[in-house]
C-alpha cells in the first residue's frame, strides 16, 4: 500500500483539481465530477490558477521542471480543504510522486501537506464521505479498467464498490485485467510500438466480452484506448467512472 | 524520429519469440498468484516483512558481512573478497591453478553470468560447463540467458533439437523428455571428469555461515558430489541474518519464481567434507563479490539490493513480455534489470540509461516483488540521474517550456482557449513527427480547451446563477 496519512473525515468543502487532460479534452468529466460532488452535498471550488500536477516532467526524469510545476500546484491549492481529483494518476502524483522528488527540498513539508489531503474521486466518495452504494440506474454492460496508478491505493476497490452497486450495471471481467494499457504518458511517445501493442492487447481482451462501455478512472488510459479503438474501427464507448456515476443519477431522476 | 532502443528491438522481434516470451511469463505469473494466495492469508504482509528484513540487513551489511566471514572460516571455508568481476574471475582461476584443476562443472548462477566467468575461463584454457538444462542449451548455442529464472524462455523445442543435432548430441528429436535425457547422459560423465564444482548461492546466513542453494534439477548436487573443490561466487547482498529467516525467504522465493511451495532441491551447505563424511568436496571457497554493489548501497537506489532474483517482476512486466530479455542488453533484464544493470555499469551508466525509461510505470513489478522493492520509484530516480548527467534520450520531449507555462496560470489559460496549449499537453511538447507516430495508431479526441472553465463560470447552481 502507498501510505498516505489522511484526515478520515475530510469534510464537504472541497477543491477540485480538474487535471490538464480534462481542461483541454474532456471537459464533461470535470463537469460530472462537480455534479456528483454537489449531489453529495459538497461545496466545490475550482481554483482558477490551476494548471497541471507536474507529472509529465516527473515521469520524463526532468524533476527540476516538475518541481517548478508542483510548487505552483501547492500554491494554487493552499488551505485545509480536501483536494479531489478525477484521476488516479494525477492524485498519485500529488500524494506519492511529488514527495519523491521533494525528498531533499526544504519545502517538502508544504508538499506533504497537500499530499495529505488529496484524494482520487472514487476513494473520496467511498472512504472520505463513506458512501458505499450508488443510487440511480445505469442499465448496461461495462468493462472496468483499473488504471495502474491506483495500484496499492484504495481507489480500485472503491471504484468497484460504487460501480457494482449501481442498479442495472453489469461489470464484465476480462482477460489479463491487471495488465497496463500501455499509455504511460510520454511512454506512449517514446515507446510507440510497445505502447500500441499493449493497448491493442488490453482492448482485445476487453472487447471479447462485448461490453458497451469501457470505464476507467483515468482519462489518460481512455485517451489511448479510445484512440486505438477509433483507429481500428472498433465500437466501444469510453467513459470515466464519474460520468457513469453522474449518468446513473440522471437516469434515476436524482439530478437534472 | 528515433524511438527508444528497447522499443525498436521489440518491433523487430520475431513473432514466435515474442509469443514464447509472453506466454512463458504469463504462465509464470498465474502460477505465482495461485500458490501465494492459496497458501497465505495475507501474502502482502509476508512481502513487506521480507523486504524489511532484507533492508535491515543491507543497512547493517558491514556487521553482517564480518559475521558471515567469521562463521564461514569457523566452518572451514576459505573466504575471498572480490572487488570487481576481474578479481572474482582471477580468484576462481587461482584456486584452480593452485590445485592443478582444468575442468569445472557449474550450476546456474547469476553472479557468474554477471562477471562473465565462462568466457574468462575459456580464454584461460579451462573447460567450464553449465549443467542447468537451460543454461546448458544457452552455452551450446553461444547465446545469452533472457530471463533470470528461465534462461531459455525465448527458445522453442524445435530450435533446441536442431542445436542438439548440430552439436552431435543425437539426431533431430524435439520431444522434451528426449532433450532432457540427452543432456543428462552427456553431463553425467562430465560431472565425473571435473574436479571443481562451481555454484552461486541464493542465501548465505550470517549467524551460521550456511550457504543455501535452491534448484529444480538437482544438478548442483551432482556438481558437488563428484568434485573435490567447491567454489561459490556470491554477491555480498545475499546475506540474511538468521537461519530462521529462511522460512520466510524460501516460502516466498519458490512461489514467486515458479509457483512452487518449495523448489525440488534445497541444499544447505555448512562447509567442506567433514571428518567421517563419505563424500563431498574437500575444499570449499566462497568468493564474496562486490562489483559495484557498495556503490549501489551508497546510492538512493539501494533498495534494489534486496532482490532475491525470483523473476516475478519479469513475468508480470508488459514491456518485458513484448520485448524479451535480450532487448535489455545486459545480464539482468526486465524491471529489476532496468534498475540494477545501469547501476552496475558504473562509468558506462550512460550506455544503459535508456533502460529505466522502458516502463509505463504501471507498478505491476512492485506489486509482485517478494521483497517489496519500489521498482517504479527507483526507475524514476534513475531517470532523474540521467537527466542530471546530461544524457540525451531519444524521443523524450524537453520539459522546460511546458514547466514555464504550467507555472504561469495566465498564459496557461490564454493558451487553453486559443488551442495553443495543444502542442504542450501531456502528450506534451510532442515534436510533430512523434505526434504523427502517436496518431498513427490512435486518434486524438477533439480539442476542448477551456470549455470546462467556461461551464464552471456560467452554470446555474440549483437554479441560481453562480
Ligand atoms: S526485483 Fe523483486 S520481483 Fe524482481 S527478481 Fe528481484 S525479488 Fe523478484
Short mmCIF file of C-alpha atoms in Angstrom, two decimals, chain B residues 3-385:
data_model
loop_
_atom_site.label_atom_id
_atom_site.label_comp_id
_atom_site.label_asym_id
_atom_site.label_seq_id
_atom_site.Cartn_x
_atom_site.Cartn_y
_atom_site.Cartn_z
CA UNK B 3 12.34 5.70 -30.70
CA UNK B 4 13.99 4.06 -27.73
CA UNK B 5 16.30 1.07 -28.41
CA UNK B 6 14.08 -1.34 -26.47
CA UNK B 7 11.05 -0.25 -28.47
CA UNK B 8 12.90 -0.75 -31.74
CA UNK B 9 14.09 -4.15 -30.56
CA UNK B 10 10.54 -5.15 -29.68
CA UNK B 11 9.21 -4.06 -33.05
CA UNK B 12 11.78 -6.22 -34.83
CA UNK B 13 11.38 -9.27 -32.62
CA UNK B 14 10.33 -12.47 -34.40
CA UNK B 15 6.72 -13.26 -33.64
CA UNK B 16 7.41 -16.80 -32.37
CA UNK B 17 9.99 -15.47 -29.90
CA UNK B 18 7.61 -12.77 -28.68
CA UNK B 19 4.88 -15.34 -28.24
CA UNK B 20 7.20 -17.72 -26.37
CA UNK B 21 8.31 -14.96 -24.00
CA UNK B 22 4.81 -13.57 -23.49
CA UNK B 23 3.24 -17.00 -22.85
CA UNK B 24 6.09 -18.18 -20.65
CA UNK B 25 5.94 -15.09 -18.47
CA UNK B 26 2.16 -15.04 -18.27
CA UNK B 27 2.01 -18.65 -17.10
CA UNK B 28 4.71 -17.96 -14.51
CA UNK B 29 2.65 -15.05 -13.25
CA UNK B 30 -0.53 -17.14 -12.96
CA UNK B 31 1.22 -19.93 -11.06
CA UNK B 32 2.76 -17.44 -8.68
CA UNK B 33 -0.55 -15.86 -7.83
CA UNK B 34 -2.23 -19.23 -7.37
CA UNK B 35 0.36 -20.56 -4.93
CA UNK B 36 0.76 -17.39 -2.89
CA UNK B 37 -2.88 -16.64 -2.45
CA UNK B 38 -4.00 -20.19 -1.78
CA UNK B 39 -1.39 -20.75 0.92
CA UNK B 40 -1.29 -17.46 2.78
CA UNK B 41 -4.00 -15.29 4.15
CA UNK B 42 -2.03 -12.12 3.63
CA UNK B 43 0.86 -12.58 1.19
CA UNK B 44 1.38 -8.83 1.16
CA UNK B 45 2.31 -8.93 4.80
CA UNK B 46 4.95 -11.55 4.03
CA UNK B 47 6.33 -9.48 1.17
CA UNK B 48 6.62 -6.42 3.31
CA UNK B 49 8.24 -8.33 6.15
CA UNK B 50 10.75 -9.99 3.84
CA UNK B 51 11.52 -6.57 2.37
CA UNK B 52 12.10 -5.16 5.84
CA UNK B 53 14.42 -7.99 6.83
CA UNK B 54 16.50 -7.51 3.71
CA UNK B 55 16.57 -3.75 4.04
CA UNK B 56 17.71 -4.09 7.65
CA UNK B 57 20.46 -6.46 6.54
CA UNK B 58 21.64 -4.06 3.85
CA UNK B 59 21.70 -1.16 6.23
CA UNK B 60 23.88 -3.19 8.57
CA UNK B 61 25.79 -5.02 5.91
CA UNK B 62 29.18 -4.20 7.40
CA UNK B 63 28.30 -6.06 10.59
CA UNK B 64 26.61 -8.96 8.88
CA UNK B 65 29.38 -9.45 6.35
CA UNK B 66 32.02 -9.58 9.08
CA UNK B 67 29.90 -12.09 10.95
CA UNK B 68 29.45 -14.14 7.78
CA UNK B 69 33.17 -14.23 7.16
CA UNK B 70 33.86 -15.36 10.74
CA UNK B 71 31.33 -18.16 10.59
CA UNK B 72 32.47 -19.33 7.17
CA UNK B 73 36.04 -19.54 8.41
CA UNK B 74 34.99 -21.41 11.53
CA UNK B 75 33.23 -23.85 9.24
CA UNK B 76 36.45 -24.48 7.37
CA UNK B 77 35.58 -22.39 4.35
CA UNK B 78 38.15 -20.20 2.67
CA UNK B 79 36.79 -16.70 2.11
CA UNK B 80 37.90 -14.48 -0.77
CA UNK B 81 36.82 -10.89 -1.32
CA UNK B 82 36.46 -9.75 -4.90
CA UNK B 83 36.11 -6.05 -5.58
CA UNK B 84 35.16 -6.46 -9.20
CA UNK B 85 34.45 -9.01 -11.92
CA UNK B 86 38.10 -9.33 -12.87
CA UNK B 87 39.14 -10.04 -9.28
CA UNK B 88 36.42 -12.66 -8.89
CA UNK B 89 37.41 -14.42 -12.12
CA UNK B 90 41.06 -14.34 -11.11
CA UNK B 91 40.24 -15.77 -7.70
CA UNK B 92 38.48 -18.73 -9.36
CA UNK B 93 41.41 -19.23 -11.69
CA UNK B 94 43.95 -19.10 -8.89
CA UNK B 95 42.14 -21.74 -6.87
CA UNK B 96 42.05 -23.95 -9.93
CA UNK B 97 45.68 -23.42 -10.86
CA UNK B 98 46.82 -23.98 -7.26
CA UNK B 99 45.11 -27.34 -7.37
CA UNK B 100 46.04 -28.29 -10.91
CA UNK B 101 42.37 -28.33 -11.92
CA UNK B 102 41.35 -27.89 -15.57
CA UNK B 103 37.65 -28.71 -15.64
CA UNK B 104 34.73 -27.19 -13.82
CA UNK B 105 31.05 -28.06 -13.74
CA UNK B 106 28.71 -25.19 -12.96
CA UNK B 107 25.23 -24.92 -11.61
CA UNK B 108 23.13 -21.90 -12.54
CA UNK B 109 24.33 -18.64 -11.05
CA UNK B 110 23.51 -15.07 -11.99
CA UNK B 111 26.64 -13.78 -10.26
CA UNK B 112 28.89 -15.81 -12.56
CA UNK B 113 26.88 -14.59 -15.55
CA UNK B 114 27.45 -11.06 -14.32
CA UNK B 115 31.23 -11.47 -14.19
CA UNK B 116 31.29 -13.42 -17.49
CA UNK B 117 33.19 -16.23 -15.84
CA UNK B 118 32.73 -18.80 -18.61
CA UNK B 119 34.34 -16.58 -21.24
CA UNK B 120 37.19 -15.79 -18.90
CA UNK B 121 37.90 -19.42 -18.05
CA UNK B 122 37.66 -20.45 -21.67
CA UNK B 123 40.29 -17.87 -22.56
CA UNK B 124 42.48 -19.36 -19.85
CA UNK B 125 42.11 -22.83 -21.34
CA UNK B 126 39.73 -24.16 -18.73
CA UNK B 127 36.62 -26.12 -19.59
CA UNK B 128 33.65 -24.63 -17.78
CA UNK B 129 30.41 -26.44 -18.36
CA UNK B 130 26.88 -25.32 -17.49
CA UNK B 131 24.80 -28.17 -16.07
CA UNK B 132 21.41 -26.49 -15.62
CA UNK B 133 19.45 -27.64 -18.67
CA UNK B 134 18.53 -24.14 -19.80
CA UNK B 135 21.99 -22.76 -19.22
CA UNK B 136 23.49 -25.80 -20.98
CA UNK B 137 21.41 -25.02 -24.07
CA UNK B 138 22.38 -21.36 -23.88
CA UNK B 139 26.01 -22.41 -23.72
CA UNK B 140 25.98 -24.76 -26.72
CA UNK B 141 24.17 -22.06 -28.71
CA UNK B 142 26.66 -19.35 -27.66
CA UNK B 143 23.56 -17.42 -26.68
CA UNK B 144 22.69 -15.39 -23.58
CA UNK B 145 20.02 -16.11 -20.97
CA UNK B 146 16.97 -13.93 -21.49
CA UNK B 147 15.29 -14.48 -18.12
CA UNK B 148 16.86 -14.82 -14.70
CA UNK B 149 14.91 -17.95 -13.77
CA UNK B 150 14.06 -19.41 -17.16
CA UNK B 151 17.17 -18.65 -19.23
CA UNK B 152 15.71 -20.10 -22.45
CA UNK B 153 12.23 -18.66 -22.23
CA UNK B 154 12.88 -17.25 -25.72
CA UNK B 155 13.55 -20.64 -27.31
CA UNK B 156 11.29 -23.41 -28.56
CA UNK B 157 12.00 -27.13 -28.55
CA UNK B 158 12.35 -27.35 -32.32
CA UNK B 159 15.29 -24.96 -32.20
CA UNK B 160 16.80 -26.85 -29.29
CA UNK B 161 16.52 -30.16 -31.14
CA UNK B 162 18.35 -28.60 -34.09
CA UNK B 163 21.10 -27.35 -31.79
CA UNK B 164 21.49 -30.84 -30.33
CA UNK B 165 21.80 -32.30 -33.78
CA UNK B 166 24.43 -29.75 -34.71
CA UNK B 167 26.42 -30.47 -31.55
CA UNK B 168 26.34 -34.22 -32.15
CA UNK B 169 24.06 -34.96 -29.22
CA UNK B 170 21.73 -37.07 -31.35
CA UNK B 171 19.55 -36.97 -34.46
CA UNK B 172 16.71 -34.42 -34.54
CA UNK B 173 14.13 -35.22 -31.89
CA UNK B 174 12.18 -32.43 -30.26
CA UNK B 175 10.39 -34.36 -27.54
CA UNK B 176 11.09 -32.66 -24.21
CA UNK B 177 11.91 -35.95 -22.47
CA UNK B 178 14.46 -36.80 -25.16
CA UNK B 179 16.03 -33.36 -24.90
CA UNK B 180 16.36 -33.79 -21.16
CA UNK B 181 17.64 -37.36 -21.31
CA UNK B 182 20.32 -36.48 -23.83
CA UNK B 183 21.64 -33.62 -21.75
CA UNK B 184 21.60 -35.87 -18.73
CA UNK B 185 23.60 -38.58 -20.45
CA UNK B 186 26.12 -36.10 -21.78
CA UNK B 187 26.52 -34.34 -18.44
CA UNK B 188 26.90 -37.48 -16.30
CA UNK B 189 30.41 -38.20 -17.45
CA UNK B 190 31.32 -34.53 -17.26
CA UNK B 191 30.49 -34.48 -13.55
CA UNK B 192 32.99 -37.29 -13.05
CA UNK B 193 35.71 -35.67 -15.14
CA UNK B 194 35.61 -32.30 -13.39
CA UNK B 195 37.44 -31.59 -10.16
CA UNK B 196 35.74 -28.30 -9.36
CA UNK B 197 32.04 -27.64 -8.76
CA UNK B 198 31.00 -24.03 -9.15
CA UNK B 199 27.81 -22.55 -7.76
CA UNK B 200 26.28 -19.29 -6.71
CA UNK B 201 24.13 -19.04 -3.61
CA UNK B 202 20.58 -17.93 -3.09
CA UNK B 203 21.25 -17.02 0.50
CA UNK B 204 24.13 -17.01 2.90
CA UNK B 205 23.28 -16.90 6.58
CA UNK B 206 25.37 -14.63 8.79
CA UNK B 207 24.77 -16.39 12.09
CA UNK B 208 25.69 -19.86 10.81
CA UNK B 209 27.74 -19.34 7.66
CA UNK B 210 25.27 -21.61 5.91
CA UNK B 211 25.02 -21.40 2.16
CA UNK B 212 21.61 -22.09 0.64
CA UNK B 213 21.06 -23.25 -2.92
CA UNK B 214 17.68 -23.84 -4.49
CA UNK B 215 17.30 -25.70 -7.78
CA UNK B 216 14.82 -27.87 -9.55
CA UNK B 217 17.06 -30.21 -11.48
CA UNK B 218 19.40 -31.49 -8.80
CA UNK B 219 22.35 -30.56 -10.97
CA UNK B 220 24.00 -28.53 -8.26
CA UNK B 221 24.12 -31.66 -6.09
CA UNK B 222 25.84 -33.53 -8.88
CA UNK B 223 28.27 -30.65 -9.28
CA UNK B 224 29.26 -31.09 -5.67
CA UNK B 225 29.04 -34.89 -5.43
CA UNK B 226 31.94 -35.93 -7.58
CA UNK B 227 34.24 -32.94 -7.30
CA UNK B 228 36.97 -32.16 -4.81
CA UNK B 229 36.63 -28.42 -4.67
CA UNK B 230 33.51 -26.31 -4.26
CA UNK B 231 33.73 -22.66 -5.27
CA UNK B 232 30.72 -20.42 -4.66
CA UNK B 233 30.58 -16.94 -6.15
CA UNK B 234 28.18 -14.91 -4.03
CA UNK B 235 27.12 -11.27 -4.25
CA UNK B 236 27.55 -9.53 -0.91
CA UNK B 237 23.83 -8.68 -0.86
CA UNK B 238 22.89 -12.35 -0.50
CA UNK B 239 23.43 -12.28 3.25
CA UNK B 240 20.50 -12.75 5.58
CA UNK B 241 20.85 -12.53 9.35
CA UNK B 242 19.49 -15.75 10.80
CA UNK B 243 18.72 -19.33 9.84
CA UNK B 244 15.13 -18.84 10.84
CA UNK B 245 14.74 -16.03 8.30
CA UNK B 246 14.99 -18.74 5.68
CA UNK B 247 11.46 -19.88 6.44
CA UNK B 248 10.22 -16.56 5.15
CA UNK B 249 12.52 -16.26 2.16
CA UNK B 250 12.23 -19.85 0.97
CA UNK B 251 8.44 -19.66 1.23
CA UNK B 252 8.43 -16.59 -0.97
CA UNK B 253 11.17 -17.49 -3.42
CA UNK B 254 9.76 -20.74 -4.80
CA UNK B 255 6.26 -19.37 -5.05
CA UNK B 256 7.28 -16.09 -6.64
CA UNK B 257 9.64 -17.72 -9.12
CA UNK B 258 7.75 -20.76 -10.33
CA UNK B 259 4.64 -21.10 -8.22
CA UNK B 260 6.21 -23.95 -6.23
CA UNK B 261 5.74 -24.16 -2.49
CA UNK B 262 9.36 -25.17 -2.35
CA UNK B 263 11.81 -25.88 -5.13
CA UNK B 264 12.59 -29.56 -5.71
CA UNK B 265 16.05 -29.28 -4.16
CA UNK B 266 17.00 -27.01 -1.31
CA UNK B 267 20.59 -27.51 -0.21
CA UNK B 268 22.11 -26.22 2.98
CA UNK B 269 25.87 -26.29 2.83
CA UNK B 270 27.81 -25.65 6.00
CA UNK B 271 31.36 -26.28 4.88
CA UNK B 272 33.64 -28.78 3.14
CA UNK B 273 33.55 -32.52 3.78
CA UNK B 274 33.87 -33.14 7.48
CA UNK B 275 35.82 -35.92 9.10
CA UNK B 276 33.91 -39.17 8.74
CA UNK B 277 31.69 -37.86 5.93
CA UNK B 278 31.76 -40.26 2.99
CA UNK B 279 31.76 -37.70 0.19
CA UNK B 280 31.59 -34.04 -0.79
CA UNK B 281 34.29 -31.56 -1.76
CA UNK B 282 37.37 -31.45 0.45
CA UNK B 283 37.83 -27.74 -0.09
CA UNK B 284 35.23 -25.05 -0.06
CA UNK B 285 35.78 -21.48 -1.18
CA UNK B 286 33.35 -18.60 -1.03
CA UNK B 287 34.13 -15.62 -3.20
CA UNK B 288 32.22 -12.59 -1.93
CA UNK B 289 31.56 -10.33 -4.86
CA UNK B 290 31.18 -6.58 -4.67
CA UNK B 291 31.33 -5.48 -8.31
CA UNK B 292 29.78 -2.05 -7.56
CA UNK B 293 27.26 -3.31 -5.05
CA UNK B 294 28.75 -0.99 -2.46
CA UNK B 295 28.21 1.88 -4.89
CA UNK B 296 24.58 0.87 -5.25
CA UNK B 297 24.36 0.68 -1.49
CA UNK B 298 25.58 4.25 -1.25
CA UNK B 299 23.06 5.48 -3.85
CA UNK B 300 19.39 6.37 -3.49
CA UNK B 301 18.54 3.11 -5.27
CA UNK B 302 19.93 0.78 -2.61
CA UNK B 303 16.56 -0.97 -2.19
CA UNK B 304 17.28 -2.90 -5.38
CA UNK B 305 19.88 -4.92 -3.48
CA UNK B 306 17.03 -6.61 -1.62
CA UNK B 307 16.33 -8.58 -4.82
CA UNK B 308 16.27 -12.37 -4.44
CA UNK B 309 16.24 -12.98 -8.21
CA UNK B 310 12.85 -14.65 -8.38
CA UNK B 311 11.95 -13.28 -11.79
CA UNK B 312 8.37 -12.41 -10.82
CA UNK B 313 8.81 -8.81 -11.94
CA UNK B 314 9.90 -10.01 -15.37
CA UNK B 315 6.91 -12.32 -15.67
CA UNK B 316 4.40 -9.61 -14.88
CA UNK B 317 6.06 -6.80 -16.86
CA UNK B 318 4.14 -5.85 -20.02
CA UNK B 319 7.27 -4.35 -21.54
CA UNK B 320 9.35 -7.44 -20.87
CA UNK B 321 6.57 -9.54 -22.40
CA UNK B 322 6.68 -7.51 -25.60
CA UNK B 323 10.42 -7.00 -25.84
CA UNK B 324 12.03 -10.17 -24.36
CA UNK B 325 15.09 -10.18 -22.13
CA UNK B 326 17.70 -9.61 -24.80
CA UNK B 327 16.26 -6.18 -25.51
CA UNK B 328 17.82 -5.04 -22.23
CA UNK B 329 21.36 -5.74 -23.47
CA UNK B 330 22.51 -6.84 -20.05
CA UNK B 331 22.72 -9.81 -17.72
CA UNK B 332 19.74 -8.67 -15.64
CA UNK B 333 16.71 -7.90 -17.82
CA UNK B 334 13.17 -6.78 -17.03
CA UNK B 335 12.21 -4.36 -14.28
CA UNK B 336 14.91 -5.50 -11.86
CA UNK B 337 17.47 -5.23 -14.64
CA UNK B 338 16.26 -1.80 -15.70
CA UNK B 339 17.33 -0.62 -12.26
CA UNK B 340 20.27 -2.87 -11.49
CA UNK B 341 22.03 -3.07 -14.83
CA UNK B 342 22.67 0.67 -15.33
CA UNK B 343 23.85 0.92 -11.74
CA UNK B 344 26.24 -1.99 -12.07
CA UNK B 345 27.54 -0.48 -15.31
CA UNK B 346 29.35 2.23 -13.33
CA UNK B 347 31.03 4.73 -15.63
CA UNK B 348 29.18 3.10 -18.52
CA UNK B 349 25.86 4.16 -16.97
CA UNK B 350 25.02 6.30 -20.00
CA UNK B 351 25.06 3.24 -22.27
CA UNK B 352 22.20 1.72 -20.32
CA UNK B 353 20.48 4.93 -19.25
CA UNK B 354 17.58 4.11 -21.57
CA UNK B 355 16.64 1.02 -19.55
CA UNK B 356 14.87 2.90 -16.75
CA UNK B 357 12.74 4.58 -19.43
CA UNK B 358 11.40 1.22 -20.59
CA UNK B 359 8.44 1.34 -18.26
CA UNK B 360 4.96 2.76 -18.31
CA UNK B 361 5.39 2.95 -14.51
CA UNK B 362 2.42 0.67 -14.10
CA UNK B 363 3.76 -0.68 -10.83
CA UNK B 364 2.93 -4.33 -11.51
CA UNK B 365 6.52 -5.24 -10.64
CA UNK B 366 6.31 -3.69 -7.22
CA UNK B 367 3.01 -5.39 -6.56
CA UNK B 368 4.50 -8.87 -7.09
CA UNK B 369 8.02 -8.37 -5.73
CA UNK B 370 8.54 -10.76 -2.78
CA UNK B 371 10.79 -8.22 -1.09
CA UNK B 372 8.56 -5.28 -1.92
CA UNK B 373 11.12 -3.26 -3.88
CA UNK B 374 9.58 0.04 -5.05
CA UNK B 375 10.87 -0.54 -8.58
CA UNK B 376 8.92 2.31 -10.25
CA UNK B 377 10.33 4.82 -7.76
CA UNK B 378 13.84 3.57 -8.46
CA UNK B 379 13.28 3.80 -12.22
CA UNK B 380 12.20 7.39 -11.76
CA UNK B 381 15.25 8.21 -9.65
CA UNK B 382 17.46 6.82 -12.38
CA UNK B 383 15.66 8.94 -14.98
CA UNK B 384 16.39 11.97 -12.83
CA UNK B 385 20.02 10.85 -12.53
#
